[in-house]
Amino acid sequence: MTVPSPPPPAPVPLPGARHGRDPDRAIKRGPRRVPAEEVAATQRDRLFDGLVREVAARGYDNARVSDICHAAGVTRPAFYALFTGKQDAFLAAYRHGIAVVSHLMEDAYRDAGPAWPDAARAALRTLLDVLASVPAFARIALVEVDAAGPDARRERDALLRSFRRFFADAGPEPAGTEVDRDALVSTVVGGIHATVRERVAQGRADELPLLLPVLTYAATAPFLGPEGARRATRAARPDDGPAATAPCAPTGHP
């Protein structure tokens, strides 16, 4: 007798991909009491969505806790039972969302291997497609994080440093160059971040997938040389196959 395989785990939603006040996410009342842990987890997820959408729309400084609670359909006492304040909630939503994006990028990088240009391109494409599928999260993660205080900026800097792992298999820089490899990778990562951030700050997150060719070239040229980067870039077509979307994001990049 064949034992059926267990179903795959449900994808973890990206904050901002859903409406916090969606009636389907309301805590159902009835004779069976919902465990307090389940109530808290549901409220936390809804507050993540409400926070991301409100901060993206109003800006970090102008988004009030009352706005976030209203967008999430959660009371202020429930908010303060989970977070010490707006900054604490922002950091929690940011960390959660970045973990989701990073996991999707790592999966794409691993599945596209073993050739490093293919793996790096797949990770880049996933980053661009996922951010484009949830523009509100892209806004808070790339733009509003600057306004959320020094702790948030330190989290952002640590994230950029962590992206160096996608260059571990890049090989040495082209022959004839004498540069510090760590500084080179940091420069490449910083340039990619600045380019993506600029497009999001302009309200053009839906156009991020169009950056795949230029970012692929920028990421690979220092390690493969111009001809190797051109080969990698020719394969970096934004319309090559279905786009990657964030878990629970609606299809079609809202």
mmCIF file of C-alpha atoms in Angstrom:
data_model
loop_
_atom_site.group_PDB
_atom_site.id
_atom_site.type_symbol
_atom_site.label_atom_id
_atom_site.label_comp_id
_atom_site.label_asym_id
_atom_site.label_seq_id
_atom_site.Cartn_x
_atom_site.Cartn_y
_atom_site.Cartn_z
ATOM 1 C CA MET A 1 0.000 0.000 0.000
ATOM 2 C CA THR A 2 1.396 3.355 -1.026
ATOM 3 C CA VAL A 3 1.393 5.950 1.707
ATOM 4 C CA PRO A 4 0.444 9.349 0.258
ATOM 5 C CA SER A 5 2.969 12.113 0.683
ATOM 6 C CA PRO A 6 2.014 14.817 3.154
ATOM 7 C CA PRO A 7 0.853 18.048 1.548
ATOM 8 C CA PRO A 8 3.502 20.765 1.250
ATOM 9 C CA PRO A 9 3.396 23.416 3.968
ATOM 10 C CA ALA A 10 1.297 26.460 3.212
ATOM 11 C CA PRO A 11 3.383 29.380 1.931
ATOM 12 C CA VAL A 12 4.101 32.117 4.443
ATOM 13 C CA PRO A 13 2.379 35.301 3.280
ATOM 14 C CA LEU A 14 4.375 38.445 2.603
ATOM 15 C CA PRO A 15 3.183 41.374 4.765
ATOM 16 C CA GLY A 16 1.015 43.687 2.709
ATOM 17 C CA ALA A 17 -0.102 40.994 0.269
ATOM 18 C CA ARG A 18 -3.545 40.748 1.889
ATOM 19 C CA HIS A 19 -6.134 43.114 3.300
ATOM 20 C CA GLY A 20 -6.116 43.110 7.085
ATOM 21 C CA ARG A 21 -9.887 43.543 7.243
ATOM 22 C CA ASP A 22 -10.698 40.698 4.865
ATOM 23 C CA PRO A 23 -13.842 39.077 6.367
ATOM 24 C CA ASP A 24 -12.381 35.624 5.707
ATOM 25 C CA ARG A 25 -9.616 36.431 8.223
ATOM 26 C CA ALA A 26 -11.981 37.425 11.027
ATOM 27 C CA ILE A 27 -11.849 35.351 14.186
ATOM 28 C CA LYS A 28 -14.989 33.259 14.089
ATOM 29 C CA ARG A 29 -17.251 33.381 17.114
ATOM 30 C CA GLY A 30 -19.005 30.268 18.294
ATOM 31 C CA PRO A 31 -19.337 27.705 21.063
ATOM 32 C CA ARG A 32 -15.749 26.538 20.588
ATOM 33 C CA ARG A 33 -13.331 29.017 22.125
ATOM 34 C CA VAL A 34 -10.398 29.934 19.867
ATOM 35 C CA PRO A 35 -7.066 29.438 21.693
ATOM 36 C CA ALA A 36 -5.434 32.681 22.775
ATOM 37 C CA GLU A 37 -2.272 31.833 20.827
ATOM 38 C CA GLU A 38 -4.268 31.458 17.614
ATOM 39 C CA VAL A 39 -6.055 34.758 18.217
ATOM 40 C CA ALA A 40 -2.744 36.543 18.820
ATOM 41 C CA ALA A 41 -1.156 35.021 15.695
ATOM 42 C CA THR A 42 -4.113 36.076 13.543
ATOM 43 C CA GLN A 43 -4.081 39.599 14.949
ATOM 44 C CA ARG A 44 -0.327 39.850 14.432
ATOM 45 C CA ASP A 45 -0.600 38.843 10.772
ATOM 46 C CA ARG A 46 -3.446 41.276 10.176
ATOM 47 C CA LEU A 47 -1.487 44.073 11.857
ATOM 48 C CA PHE A 48 1.497 43.306 9.609
ATOM 49 C CA ASP A 49 -0.743 43.764 6.572
ATOM 50 C CA GLY A 50 -2.371 46.892 7.970
ATOM 51 C CA LEU A 51 0.985 48.418 8.897
ATOM 52 C CA VAL A 52 2.598 47.749 5.530
ATOM 53 C CA ARG A 53 -0.323 49.193 3.608
ATOM 54 C CA GLU A 54 -0.698 52.253 5.833
ATOM 55 C CA VAL A 55 3.021 53.079 5.973
ATOM 56 C CA ALA A 56 3.313 52.625 2.208
ATOM 57 C CA ALA A 57 0.359 54.951 1.614
ATOM 58 C CA ARG A 58 1.011 57.630 4.251
ATOM 59 C CA GLY A 59 4.724 57.362 4.979
ATOM 60 C CA TYR A 60 6.221 56.083 8.214
ATOM 61 C CA ASP A 61 6.041 59.410 10.038
ATOM 62 C CA ASN A 62 2.379 60.012 9.160
ATOM 63 C CA ALA A 63 1.010 56.520 9.743
ATOM 64 C CA ARG A 64 -0.538 56.423 13.223
ATOM 65 C CA VAL A 65 -1.134 53.376 15.362
ATOM 66 C CA SER A 66 -4.866 54.091 15.110
ATOM 67 C CA ASP A 67 -4.598 54.019 11.292
ATOM 68 C CA ILE A 68 -2.784 50.695 11.416
ATOM 69 C CA CYS A 69 -5.325 49.195 13.810
ATOM 70 C CA HIS A 70 -8.209 50.367 11.647
ATOM 71 C CA ALA A 71 -6.627 48.912 8.498
ATOM 72 C CA ALA A 72 -6.082 45.611 10.320
ATOM 73 C CA GLY A 73 -9.457 45.473 12.065
ATOM 74 C CA VAL A 74 -7.651 45.074 15.398
ATOM 75 C CA THR A 75 -8.129 47.115 18.577
ATOM 76 C CA ARG A 76 -5.443 49.352 20.073
ATOM 77 C CA PRO A 77 -5.253 47.244 23.268
ATOM 78 C CA ALA A 78 -4.630 44.173 21.104
ATOM 79 C CA PHE A 79 -1.915 46.084 19.205
ATOM 80 C CA TYR A 80 -0.113 47.053 22.418
ATOM 81 C CA ALA A 81 -0.408 43.513 23.722
ATOM 82 C CA LEU A 82 1.740 42.449 20.769
ATOM 83 C CA PHE A 83 4.064 45.424 20.180
ATOM 84 C CA THR A 84 5.539 48.205 22.272
ATOM 85 C CA GLY A 85 4.765 50.774 19.595
ATOM 86 C CA LYS A 86 4.841 51.617 15.900
ATOM 87 C CA GLN A 87 8.591 51.139 15.515
ATOM 88 C CA ASP A 88 8.484 47.731 17.179
ATOM 89 C CA ALA A 89 5.643 46.664 14.880
ATOM 90 C CA PHE A 90 7.477 48.010 11.827
ATOM 91 C CA LEU A 91 10.631 46.077 12.684
ATOM 92 C CA ALA A 92 8.653 42.877 13.233
ATOM 93 C CA ALA A 93 6.847 43.229 9.891
ATOM 94 C CA TYR A 94 10.095 44.119 8.115
ATOM 95 C CA ARG A 95 11.986 41.130 9.538
ATOM 96 C CA HIS A 96 9.133 38.789 8.740
ATOM 97 C CA GLY A 97 8.814 40.022 5.169
ATOM 98 C CA ILE A 98 12.530 40.000 4.479
ATOM 99 C CA ALA A 99 12.702 36.404 5.722
ATOM 100 C CA VAL A 100 9.971 35.452 3.238
ATOM 101 C CA VAL A 101 11.722 37.201 0.321
ATOM 102 C CA SER A 102 15.118 35.754 1.248
ATOM 103 C CA HIS A 103 13.693 32.231 1.425
ATOM 104 C CA LEU A 104 12.138 32.584 -2.037
ATOM 105 C CA MET A 105 15.435 33.903 -3.437
ATOM 106 C CA GLU A 106 17.401 31.048 -1.888
ATOM 107 C CA ASP A 107 15.001 28.500 -3.372
ATOM 108 C CA ALA A 108 15.338 30.090 -6.816
ATOM 109 C CA TYR A 109 19.134 30.242 -6.513
ATOM 110 C CA ARG A 110 19.368 26.589 -5.519
ATOM 111 C CA ASP A 111 16.899 25.320 -8.112
ATOM 112 C CA ALA A 112 18.560 27.170 -11.013
ATOM 113 C CA GLY A 113 22.095 25.887 -10.331
ATOM 114 C CA PRO A 114 24.708 24.632 -10.667
ATOM 115 C CA ALA A 115 26.024 27.350 -13.009
ATOM 116 C CA TRP A 116 26.466 30.531 -10.962
ATOM 117 C CA PRO A 117 25.219 32.983 -13.642
ATOM 118 C CA ASP A 118 21.952 31.038 -13.928
ATOM 119 C CA ALA A 119 21.560 30.846 -10.148
ATOM 120 C CA ALA A 120 22.337 34.534 -9.606
ATOM 121 C CA ARG A 121 19.958 35.558 -12.378
ATOM 122 C CA ALA A 122 17.178 33.399 -10.908
ATOM 123 C CA ALA A 123 17.624 34.955 -7.461
ATOM 124 C CA LEU A 124 17.565 38.461 -8.960
ATOM 125 C CA ARG A 125 14.483 37.693 -11.005
ATOM 126 C CA THR A 126 12.683 36.368 -7.942
ATOM 127 C CA LEU A 127 13.572 39.483 -5.945
ATOM 128 C CA LEU A 128 12.254 41.802 -8.661
ATOM 129 C CA ASP A 129 9.098 39.796 -9.376
ATOM 130 C CA VAL A 130 8.167 39.352 -5.723
ATOM 131 C CA LEU A 131 8.661 43.036 -4.865
ATOM 132 C CA ALA A 132 6.637 44.008 -7.942
ATOM 133 C CA SER A 133 3.814 41.697 -6.829
ATOM 134 C CA VAL A 134 3.463 43.518 -3.470
ATOM 135 C CA PRO A 135 4.381 47.182 -4.091
ATOM 136 C CA ALA A 136 3.376 48.189 -0.559
ATOM 137 C CA PHE A 137 6.009 45.906 0.974
ATOM 138 C CA ALA A 138 8.572 47.063 -1.579
ATOM 139 C CA ARG A 139 7.875 50.632 -0.473
ATOM 140 C CA ILE A 140 8.310 50.029 3.230
ATOM 141 C CA ALA A 141 11.330 47.732 2.829
ATOM 142 C CA LEU A 142 13.289 49.985 0.478
ATOM 143 C CA VAL A 143 12.091 53.543 1.136
ATOM 144 C CA GLU A 144 10.252 53.946 4.430
ATOM 145 C CA VAL A 145 12.845 51.873 6.307
ATOM 146 C CA ASP A 146 15.062 54.979 6.178
ATOM 147 C CA ALA A 147 12.522 56.892 8.283
ATOM 148 C CA ALA A 148 11.893 54.118 10.817
ATOM 149 C CA GLY A 149 14.895 54.850 13.027
ATOM 150 C CA PRO A 150 18.461 53.592 13.502
ATOM 151 C CA ASP A 151 17.405 50.051 14.416
ATOM 152 C CA ALA A 152 15.549 49.699 11.120
ATOM 153 C CA ARG A 153 18.496 51.067 9.176
ATOM 154 C CA ARG A 154 20.811 48.613 10.907
ATOM 155 C CA GLU A 155 18.467 45.804 9.895
ATOM 156 C CA ARG A 156 18.601 47.068 6.300
ATOM 157 C CA ASP A 157 22.406 47.191 6.342
ATOM 158 C CA ALA A 158 22.596 43.669 7.768
ATOM 159 C CA LEU A 159 20.275 42.476 4.992
ATOM 160 C CA LEU A 160 22.531 43.955 2.317
ATOM 161 C CA ARG A 161 25.545 42.259 3.875
ATOM 162 C CA SER A 162 23.679 38.953 3.876
ATOM 163 C CA PHE A 163 23.149 39.195 0.102
ATOM 164 C CA ARG A 164 26.869 38.590 -0.340
ATOM 165 C CA ARG A 165 26.090 34.888 -0.009
ATOM 166 C CA PHE A 166 24.694 34.909 -3.541
ATOM 167 C CA PHE A 167 28.191 35.761 -4.798
ATOM 168 C CA ALA A 168 30.056 33.021 -2.949
ATOM 169 C CA ASP A 169 30.163 30.869 -6.106
ATOM 170 C CA ALA A 170 30.963 33.710 -8.502
ATOM 171 C CA GLY A 171 34.611 32.773 -8.834
ATOM 172 C CA PRO A 172 37.499 35.240 -8.939
ATOM 173 C CA GLU A 173 37.224 38.642 -10.563
ATOM 174 C CA PRO A 174 38.458 38.839 -14.183
ATOM 175 C CA ALA A 175 42.202 38.367 -14.679
ATOM 176 C CA GLY A 176 44.286 41.496 -14.584
ATOM 177 C CA THR A 177 42.337 43.229 -11.825
ATOM 178 C CA GLU A 178 43.609 43.753 -8.329
ATOM 179 C CA VAL A 179 40.672 44.710 -6.130
ATOM 180 C CA ASP A 180 39.411 43.737 -2.711
ATOM 181 C CA ARG A 181 36.820 41.028 -3.353
ATOM 182 C CA ASP A 182 34.659 41.856 -0.329
ATOM 183 C CA ALA A 183 34.582 45.514 -1.316
ATOM 184 C CA LEU A 184 33.718 44.547 -4.889
ATOM 185 C CA VAL A 185 30.771 42.396 -3.814
ATOM 186 C CA SER A 186 29.546 45.109 -1.434
ATOM 187 C CA THR A 187 29.718 47.638 -4.274
ATOM 188 C CA VAL A 188 27.725 45.395 -6.598
ATOM 189 C CA VAL A 189 25.076 44.695 -3.950
ATOM 190 C CA GLY A 190 24.873 48.392 -3.058
ATOM 191 C CA GLY A 191 24.428 49.372 -6.686
ATOM 192 C CA ILE A 192 21.629 46.851 -7.197
ATOM 193 C CA HIS A 193 19.909 48.069 -4.031
ATOM 194 C CA ALA A 194 20.168 51.729 -5.097
ATOM 195 C CA THR A 195 18.736 51.010 -8.540
ATOM 196 C CA VAL A 196 15.795 49.017 -7.186
ATOM 197 C CA ARG A 197 15.145 51.579 -4.437
ATOM 198 C CA GLU A 198 15.041 54.443 -6.927
ATOM 199 C CA ARG A 199 12.412 52.728 -9.045
ATOM 200 C CA VAL A 200 10.271 51.948 -5.974
ATOM 201 C CA ALA A 201 10.635 55.510 -4.625
ATOM 202 C CA GLN A 202 9.300 56.789 -7.956
ATOM 203 C CA GLY A 203 6.158 54.696 -7.503
ATOM 204 C CA ARG A 204 7.175 52.339 -10.308
ATOM 205 C CA ALA A 205 7.499 49.051 -8.433
ATOM 206 C CA ASP A 206 5.462 47.336 -11.144
ATOM 207 C CA GLU A 207 8.357 48.009 -13.546
ATOM 208 C CA LEU A 208 10.968 46.207 -11.433
ATOM 209 C CA PRO A 209 11.021 43.026 -13.581
ATOM 210 C CA LEU A 210 12.195 45.180 -16.510
ATOM 211 C CA LEU A 211 15.443 45.790 -14.614
ATOM 212 C CA LEU A 212 16.459 42.136 -14.813
ATOM 213 C CA PRO A 213 18.804 42.458 -17.825
ATOM 214 C CA VAL A 214 20.717 45.492 -16.565
ATOM 215 C CA LEU A 215 20.997 44.145 -13.017
ATOM 216 C CA THR A 216 22.119 40.753 -14.317
ATOM 217 C CA TYR A 217 24.879 42.456 -16.292
ATOM 218 C CA ALA A 218 25.905 44.584 -13.299
ATOM 219 C CA ALA A 219 25.985 41.544 -11.008
ATOM 220 C CA THR A 220 27.983 39.275 -13.321
ATOM 221 C CA ALA A 221 30.359 41.552 -15.263
ATOM 222 C CA PRO A 222 32.884 42.040 -12.423
ATOM 223 C CA PHE A 223 33.317 38.256 -12.187
ATOM 224 C CA LEU A 224 32.698 36.962 -15.712
ATOM 225 C CA GLY A 225 34.021 39.846 -17.785
ATOM 226 C CA PRO A 226 32.024 41.693 -20.483
ATOM 227 C CA GLU A 227 31.425 38.689 -22.753
ATOM 228 C CA GLY A 228 30.345 36.373 -19.930
ATOM 229 C CA ALA A 229 28.031 39.082 -18.602
ATOM 230 C CA ARG A 230 26.534 39.569 -22.055
ATOM 231 C CA ARG A 231 25.759 35.854 -22.253
ATOM 232 C CA ALA A 232 24.116 35.950 -18.838
ATOM 233 C CA THR A 233 22.172 39.065 -19.788
ATOM 234 C CA ARG A 234 20.872 37.604 -23.044
ATOM 235 C CA ALA A 235 19.191 34.926 -20.943
ATOM 236 C CA ALA A 236 17.692 37.518 -18.571
ATOM 237 C CA ARG A 237 14.406 38.191 -20.326
ATOM 238 C CA PRO A 238 11.713 39.529 -17.940
ATOM 239 C CA ASP A 239 9.023 37.662 -19.910
ATOM 240 C CA ASP A 240 10.833 34.308 -19.852
ATOM 241 C CA GLY A 241 8.296 32.107 -18.106
ATOM 242 C CA PRO A 242 5.772 32.908 -15.363
ATOM 243 C CA ALA A 243 6.661 35.602 -12.877
ATOM 244 C CA ALA A 244 7.403 34.738 -9.276
ATOM 245 C CA THR A 245 4.887 36.285 -6.908
ATOM 246 C CA ALA A 246 4.875 36.665 -3.173
ATOM 247 C CA PRO A 247 2.756 34.140 -1.278
ATOM 248 C CA CYS A 248 -0.896 35.257 -1.224
ATOM 249 C CA ALA A 249 -0.219 38.159 -3.590
ATOM 250 C CA PRO A 250 -2.905 38.559 -6.265
ATOM 251 C CA THR A 251 -1.840 37.651 -9.773
ATOM 252 C CA GLY A 252 -1.173 40.582 -12.073
ATOM 253 C CA HIS A 253 0.891 42.852 -9.828
ATOM 254 C CA PRO A 254 -1.762 45.086 -8.261
#
